[in-house]
Amino acid sequence: MRQLVVYYSRTGTTRKIAEAVAEVLKCDVEEIRDLKNRTGLLGWLSSGMDATLKRLTRIEKPVNPPELFDVTVIGTPVWNSTMSTPVRTYIVEYRDRFKQVAFFCTQYGSRSSVLKEMEDLCGRKPVATLMLRKRQVETGEYIDAVRQFCAQITR
Ligand SMILES: Cc1cc2nc3c(=O)[nH]c(=O)nc-3n(C[C@H](O)[C@H](O)[C@H](O)COP(=O)(O)O)c2cc1C
């Protein structure tokens, strides 16, 4: 079974989890590259606004066509209680090409409906989900959760 991990990360937290998942699954990992500059205070403000308004952005064409993989594992940071704009864009542009899906997100808090929103946007039930707090990622308390998530994907 082939898996692909696809993620967006503005400040590196979600990237850490994406790389850990790809390492456990021994699979390809691809970063979604947004053409909009999201650095600094202005980038933060416009990202929040884009997310709240559920806008789309322009992303680079991905290297890996998702239809070549049995499971597309999608990771996003939470922005204003919803998925990040680059991940929303990726799902809207490629959802017709996914087979099975799994989702993960990172956020400050411990609650949000992001994973359910991703399910609705993809139109598919995920085989596994994982939600992690930024603090857990910083302190390294995510390895067991990542292993469990990967076990659900491969079972
Ligand atoms: C614009 C913006 C909005 C955010 N909104 C939320 C939020 O609603 N709830 C939350 O728990 N964290 C929120 N966060 C925090 C991020 O979800 C968290 O820091 C995440 O781990 C960042 O991932 P990254 O380093 O991969 O970009 C927000 C961050 C940004 C930049």
mmCIF file of C-alpha atoms and ligand atoms in Angstrom:
data_model
loop_
_atom_site.group_PDB
_atom_site.id
_atom_site.type_symbol
_atom_site.label_atom_id
_atom_site.label_comp_id
_atom_site.label_asym_id
_atom_site.label_seq_id
_atom_site.Cartn_x
_atom_site.Cartn_y
_atom_site.Cartn_z
ATOM 1 C CA MET A 1 0.000 0.000 0.000
ATOM 2 C CA ARG A 2 1.422 3.396 -0.996
ATOM 3 C CA GLN A 3 0.877 6.497 1.103
ATOM 4 C CA LEU A 4 1.638 10.143 0.408
ATOM 5 C CA VAL A 5 1.908 12.772 3.147
ATOM 6 C CA VAL A 6 0.935 16.265 1.938
ATOM 7 C CA TYR A 7 1.068 19.234 4.290
ATOM 8 C CA TYR A 8 1.263 22.988 4.625
ATOM 9 C CA SER A 9 3.240 24.641 7.408
ATOM 10 C CA ARG A 10 3.757 28.355 7.971
ATOM 11 C CA THR A 11 6.119 28.101 10.929
ATOM 12 C CA GLY A 12 7.355 24.495 10.975
ATOM 13 C CA THR A 13 5.072 22.787 13.525
ATOM 14 C CA THR A 14 2.950 20.832 11.055
ATOM 15 C CA ARG A 15 6.110 20.063 9.030
ATOM 16 C CA LYS A 16 7.599 18.273 12.052
ATOM 17 C CA ILE A 17 4.572 15.977 12.283
ATOM 18 C CA ALA A 18 4.440 15.434 8.518
ATOM 19 C CA GLU A 19 8.055 14.310 8.549
ATOM 20 C CA ALA A 20 7.491 12.050 11.559
ATOM 21 C CA VAL A 21 4.459 10.422 9.880
ATOM 22 C CA ALA A 22 6.377 9.926 6.627
ATOM 23 C CA GLU A 23 9.261 8.394 8.547
ATOM 24 C CA VAL A 24 7.016 5.864 10.315
ATOM 25 C CA LEU A 25 5.124 5.039 7.097
ATOM 26 C CA LYS A 26 8.340 5.141 5.050
ATOM 27 C CA CYS A 27 6.536 7.086 2.371
ATOM 28 C CA ASP A 28 6.815 10.210 0.221
ATOM 29 C CA VAL A 29 6.162 13.604 1.769
ATOM 30 C CA GLU A 30 5.281 16.784 -0.084
ATOM 31 C CA GLU A 31 4.938 20.356 1.154
ATOM 32 C CA ILE A 32 2.158 22.519 -0.285
ATOM 33 C CA ARG A 33 3.795 25.735 -1.464
ATOM 34 C CA ASP A 34 1.649 28.841 -1.320
ATOM 35 C CA LEU A 35 2.467 31.612 -3.790
ATOM 36 C CA LYS A 36 1.212 34.217 -1.304
ATOM 37 C CA ASN A 37 3.724 35.667 1.161
ATOM 38 C CA ARG A 38 2.468 34.802 4.666
ATOM 39 C CA THR A 39 5.459 35.924 6.731
ATOM 40 C CA GLY A 40 5.398 38.476 9.542
ATOM 41 C CA LEU A 41 2.494 40.271 11.165
ATOM 42 C CA LEU A 42 0.828 41.153 7.872
ATOM 43 C CA GLY A 43 1.107 37.527 6.733
ATOM 44 C CA TRP A 44 -0.450 36.376 9.999
ATOM 45 C CA LEU A 45 -3.310 38.874 9.737
ATOM 46 C CA SER A 46 -4.096 38.074 6.113
ATOM 47 C CA SER A 47 -3.891 34.324 6.802
ATOM 48 C CA GLY A 48 -6.506 34.649 9.543
ATOM 49 C CA MET A 49 -8.751 36.682 7.265
ATOM 50 C CA ASP A 50 -8.309 34.276 4.314
ATOM 51 C CA ALA A 51 -9.161 31.323 6.544
ATOM 52 C CA THR A 52 -12.251 32.930 8.078
ATOM 53 C CA LEU A 53 -13.571 33.892 4.659
ATOM 54 C CA LYS A 54 -12.727 30.391 3.350
ATOM 55 C CA ARG A 55 -10.817 31.945 0.467
ATOM 56 C CA LEU A 56 -8.589 29.952 -1.860
ATOM 57 C CA THR A 57 -5.023 30.844 -2.813
ATOM 58 C CA ARG A 58 -2.602 29.944 -5.603
ATOM 59 C CA ILE A 59 -0.370 26.960 -4.828
ATOM 60 C CA GLU A 60 2.490 25.420 -6.800
ATOM 61 C CA LYS A 61 1.598 22.332 -8.799
ATOM 62 C CA PRO A 62 2.449 19.323 -6.598
ATOM 63 C CA VAL A 63 5.174 16.931 -7.710
ATOM 64 C CA ASN A 64 3.245 13.784 -6.662
ATOM 65 C CA PRO A 65 -0.093 13.062 -8.364
ATOM 66 C CA PRO A 66 -2.350 11.833 -5.496
ATOM 67 C CA GLU A 67 -4.093 9.283 -7.730
ATOM 68 C CA LEU A 68 -0.876 7.217 -7.689
ATOM 69 C CA PHE A 69 -1.259 6.630 -3.927
ATOM 70 C CA ASP A 70 -3.673 4.448 -1.956
ATOM 71 C CA VAL A 71 -3.862 6.920 0.929
ATOM 72 C CA THR A 72 -3.313 10.690 0.839
ATOM 73 C CA VAL A 73 -2.455 11.892 4.356
ATOM 74 C CA ILE A 74 -3.171 15.631 4.620
ATOM 75 C CA GLY A 75 -1.831 17.893 7.382
ATOM 76 C CA THR A 76 -2.744 21.474 8.214
ATOM 77 C CA PRO A 77 -2.268 24.074 10.926
ATOM 78 C CA VAL A 78 -5.547 25.411 12.343
ATOM 79 C CA TRP A 79 -6.218 29.021 11.330
ATOM 80 C CA ASN A 80 -9.131 30.829 12.986
ATOM 81 C CA SER A 81 -10.785 27.503 13.867
ATOM 82 C CA THR A 82 -10.638 26.203 10.316
ATOM 83 C CA MET A 83 -8.082 24.621 7.960
ATOM 84 C CA SER A 84 -5.294 26.739 6.493
ATOM 85 C CA THR A 85 -5.996 28.345 3.136
ATOM 86 C CA PRO A 86 -3.289 26.418 1.201
ATOM 87 C CA VAL A 87 -4.696 23.090 2.450
ATOM 88 C CA ARG A 88 -8.255 24.159 1.570
ATOM 89 C CA THR A 89 -6.968 24.995 -1.919
ATOM 90 C CA TYR A 90 -5.134 21.668 -2.284
ATOM 91 C CA ILE A 91 -8.229 19.694 -1.273
ATOM 92 C CA VAL A 92 -10.528 21.651 -3.613
ATOM 93 C CA GLU A 93 -8.116 21.244 -6.539
ATOM 94 C CA TYR A 94 -7.224 17.560 -6.044
ATOM 95 C CA ARG A 95 -10.118 15.906 -4.120
ATOM 96 C CA ASP A 96 -11.395 14.113 -7.207
ATOM 97 C CA ARG A 97 -8.059 12.301 -7.405
ATOM 98 C CA PHE A 98 -7.835 10.995 -3.817
ATOM 99 C CA LYS A 99 -8.436 7.312 -3.052
ATOM 100 C CA GLN A 100 -8.432 6.976 0.753
ATOM 101 C CA VAL A 101 -7.603 9.917 3.009
ATOM 102 C CA ALA A 102 -6.255 10.551 6.525
ATOM 103 C CA PHE A 103 -5.989 13.948 8.231
ATOM 104 C CA PHE A 104 -3.905 15.597 10.911
ATOM 105 C CA CYS A 105 -3.728 19.110 12.292
ATOM 106 C CA THR A 106 -1.700 21.158 14.744
ATOM 107 C CA GLN A 107 -3.063 24.035 16.803
ATOM 108 C CA TYR A 108 -2.596 25.979 20.069
ATOM 109 C CA GLY A 109 -5.784 24.671 21.633
ATOM 110 C CA SER A 110 -7.227 21.201 21.968
ATOM 111 C CA ARG A 111 -10.572 21.585 20.242
ATOM 112 C CA SER A 112 -11.709 22.409 16.750
ATOM 113 C CA SER A 113 -13.903 20.976 14.055
ATOM 114 C CA VAL A 114 -11.162 21.150 11.431
ATOM 115 C CA LEU A 115 -10.884 17.398 10.878
ATOM 116 C CA LYS A 116 -14.637 17.131 10.258
ATOM 117 C CA GLU A 117 -14.442 20.094 7.878
ATOM 118 C CA MET A 118 -11.674 18.362 5.957
ATOM 119 C CA GLU A 119 -13.832 15.242 5.740
ATOM 120 C CA ASP A 120 -16.753 17.274 4.392
ATOM 121 C CA LEU A 121 -14.572 19.129 1.881
ATOM 122 C CA CYS A 122 -12.992 15.878 0.620
ATOM 123 C CA GLY A 123 -16.334 14.075 0.584
ATOM 124 C CA ARG A 124 -14.647 11.024 2.159
ATOM 125 C CA LYS A 125 -14.397 9.534 5.644
ATOM 126 C CA PRO A 126 -10.766 9.460 6.774
ATOM 127 C CA VAL A 127 -9.150 6.136 7.689
ATOM 128 C CA ALA A 128 -7.377 7.944 10.560
ATOM 129 C CA THR A 129 -7.202 11.391 12.188
ATOM 130 C CA LEU A 130 -4.756 13.076 14.524
ATOM 131 C CA MET A 131 -4.938 16.415 16.318
ATOM 132 C CA LEU A 132 -1.886 17.744 18.152
ATOM 133 C CA ARG A 133 -1.224 20.857 20.186
ATOM 134 C CA LYS A 134 1.712 23.047 19.251
ATOM 135 C CA ARG A 135 3.073 22.615 22.787
ATOM 136 C CA GLN A 136 3.100 18.808 22.420
ATOM 137 C CA VAL A 137 5.037 19.149 19.189
ATOM 138 C CA GLU A 138 7.558 21.482 20.821
ATOM 139 C CA THR A 139 8.137 19.160 23.777
ATOM 140 C CA GLY A 140 8.348 16.032 21.598
ATOM 141 C CA GLU A 141 5.255 14.424 23.178
ATOM 142 C CA TYR A 142 3.820 13.254 19.884
ATOM 143 C CA ILE A 143 5.680 10.097 18.924
ATOM 144 C CA ASP A 144 3.161 7.634 20.431
ATOM 145 C CA ALA A 145 0.236 9.512 18.892
ATOM 146 C CA VAL A 146 1.963 9.529 15.487
ATOM 147 C CA ARG A 147 2.635 5.785 15.723
ATOM 148 C CA GLN A 148 -1.024 5.081 16.579
ATOM 149 C CA PHE A 149 -2.160 7.280 13.695
ATOM 150 C CA CYS A 150 0.138 5.432 11.267
ATOM 151 C CA ALA A 151 -1.032 2.042 12.578
ATOM 152 C CA GLN A 152 -4.631 3.017 11.761
ATOM 153 C CA ILE A 153 -3.575 4.028 8.260
ATOM 154 C CA THR A 154 -1.812 0.752 7.508
ATOM 155 C CA ARG A 155 -4.247 -1.641 9.227
HETATM 156 C C1 LIG B 1 -3.588 33.062 11.286
HETATM 157 C C2 LIG B 1 -3.526 32.043 12.386
HETATM 158 C C3 LIG B 1 -4.683 31.667 13.051
HETATM 159 C C4 LIG B 1 -4.656 30.704 14.069
HETATM 160 N N1 LIG B 1 -5.836 30.314 14.649
HETATM 161 C C5 LIG B 1 -5.812 29.330 15.609
HETATM 162 C C6 LIG B 1 -7.033 28.866 16.191
HETATM 163 O O1 LIG B 1 -8.128 29.281 15.839
HETATM 164 N N2 LIG B 1 -6.948 27.909 17.160
HETATM 165 C C7 LIG B 1 -5.756 27.402 17.586
HETATM 166 O O2 LIG B 1 -5.751 26.553 18.477
HETATM 167 N N3 LIG B 1 -4.580 27.797 17.022
HETATM 168 C C8 LIG B 1 -4.582 28.745 16.045
HETATM 169 N N4 LIG B 1 -3.402 29.161 15.464
HETATM 170 C C9 LIG B 1 -2.156 28.544 15.909
HETATM 171 C C10 LIG B 1 -1.654 27.490 14.908
HETATM 172 O O3 LIG B 1 -2.684 26.573 14.557
HETATM 173 C C11 LIG B 1 -0.501 26.674 15.516
HETATM 174 O O4 LIG B 1 0.505 27.518 15.956
HETATM 175 C C12 LIG B 1 0.039 25.667 14.503
HETATM 176 O O5 LIG B 1 0.693 24.621 15.177
HETATM 177 C C13 LIG B 1 1.009 26.324 13.522
HETATM 178 O O6 LIG B 1 1.456 25.370 12.597
HETATM 179 P P1 LIG B 1 2.678 25.654 11.588
HETATM 180 O O7 LIG B 1 3.873 25.985 12.448
HETATM 181 O O8 LIG B 1 2.833 24.383 10.869
HETATM 182 O O9 LIG B 1 2.306 26.805 10.709
HETATM 183 C C14 LIG B 1 -3.409 30.124 14.450
HETATM 184 C C15 LIG B 1 -2.235 30.517 13.786
HETATM 185 C C16 LIG B 1 -2.299 31.450 12.748
HETATM 186 C C17 LIG B 1 -1.038 31.827 12.006
#
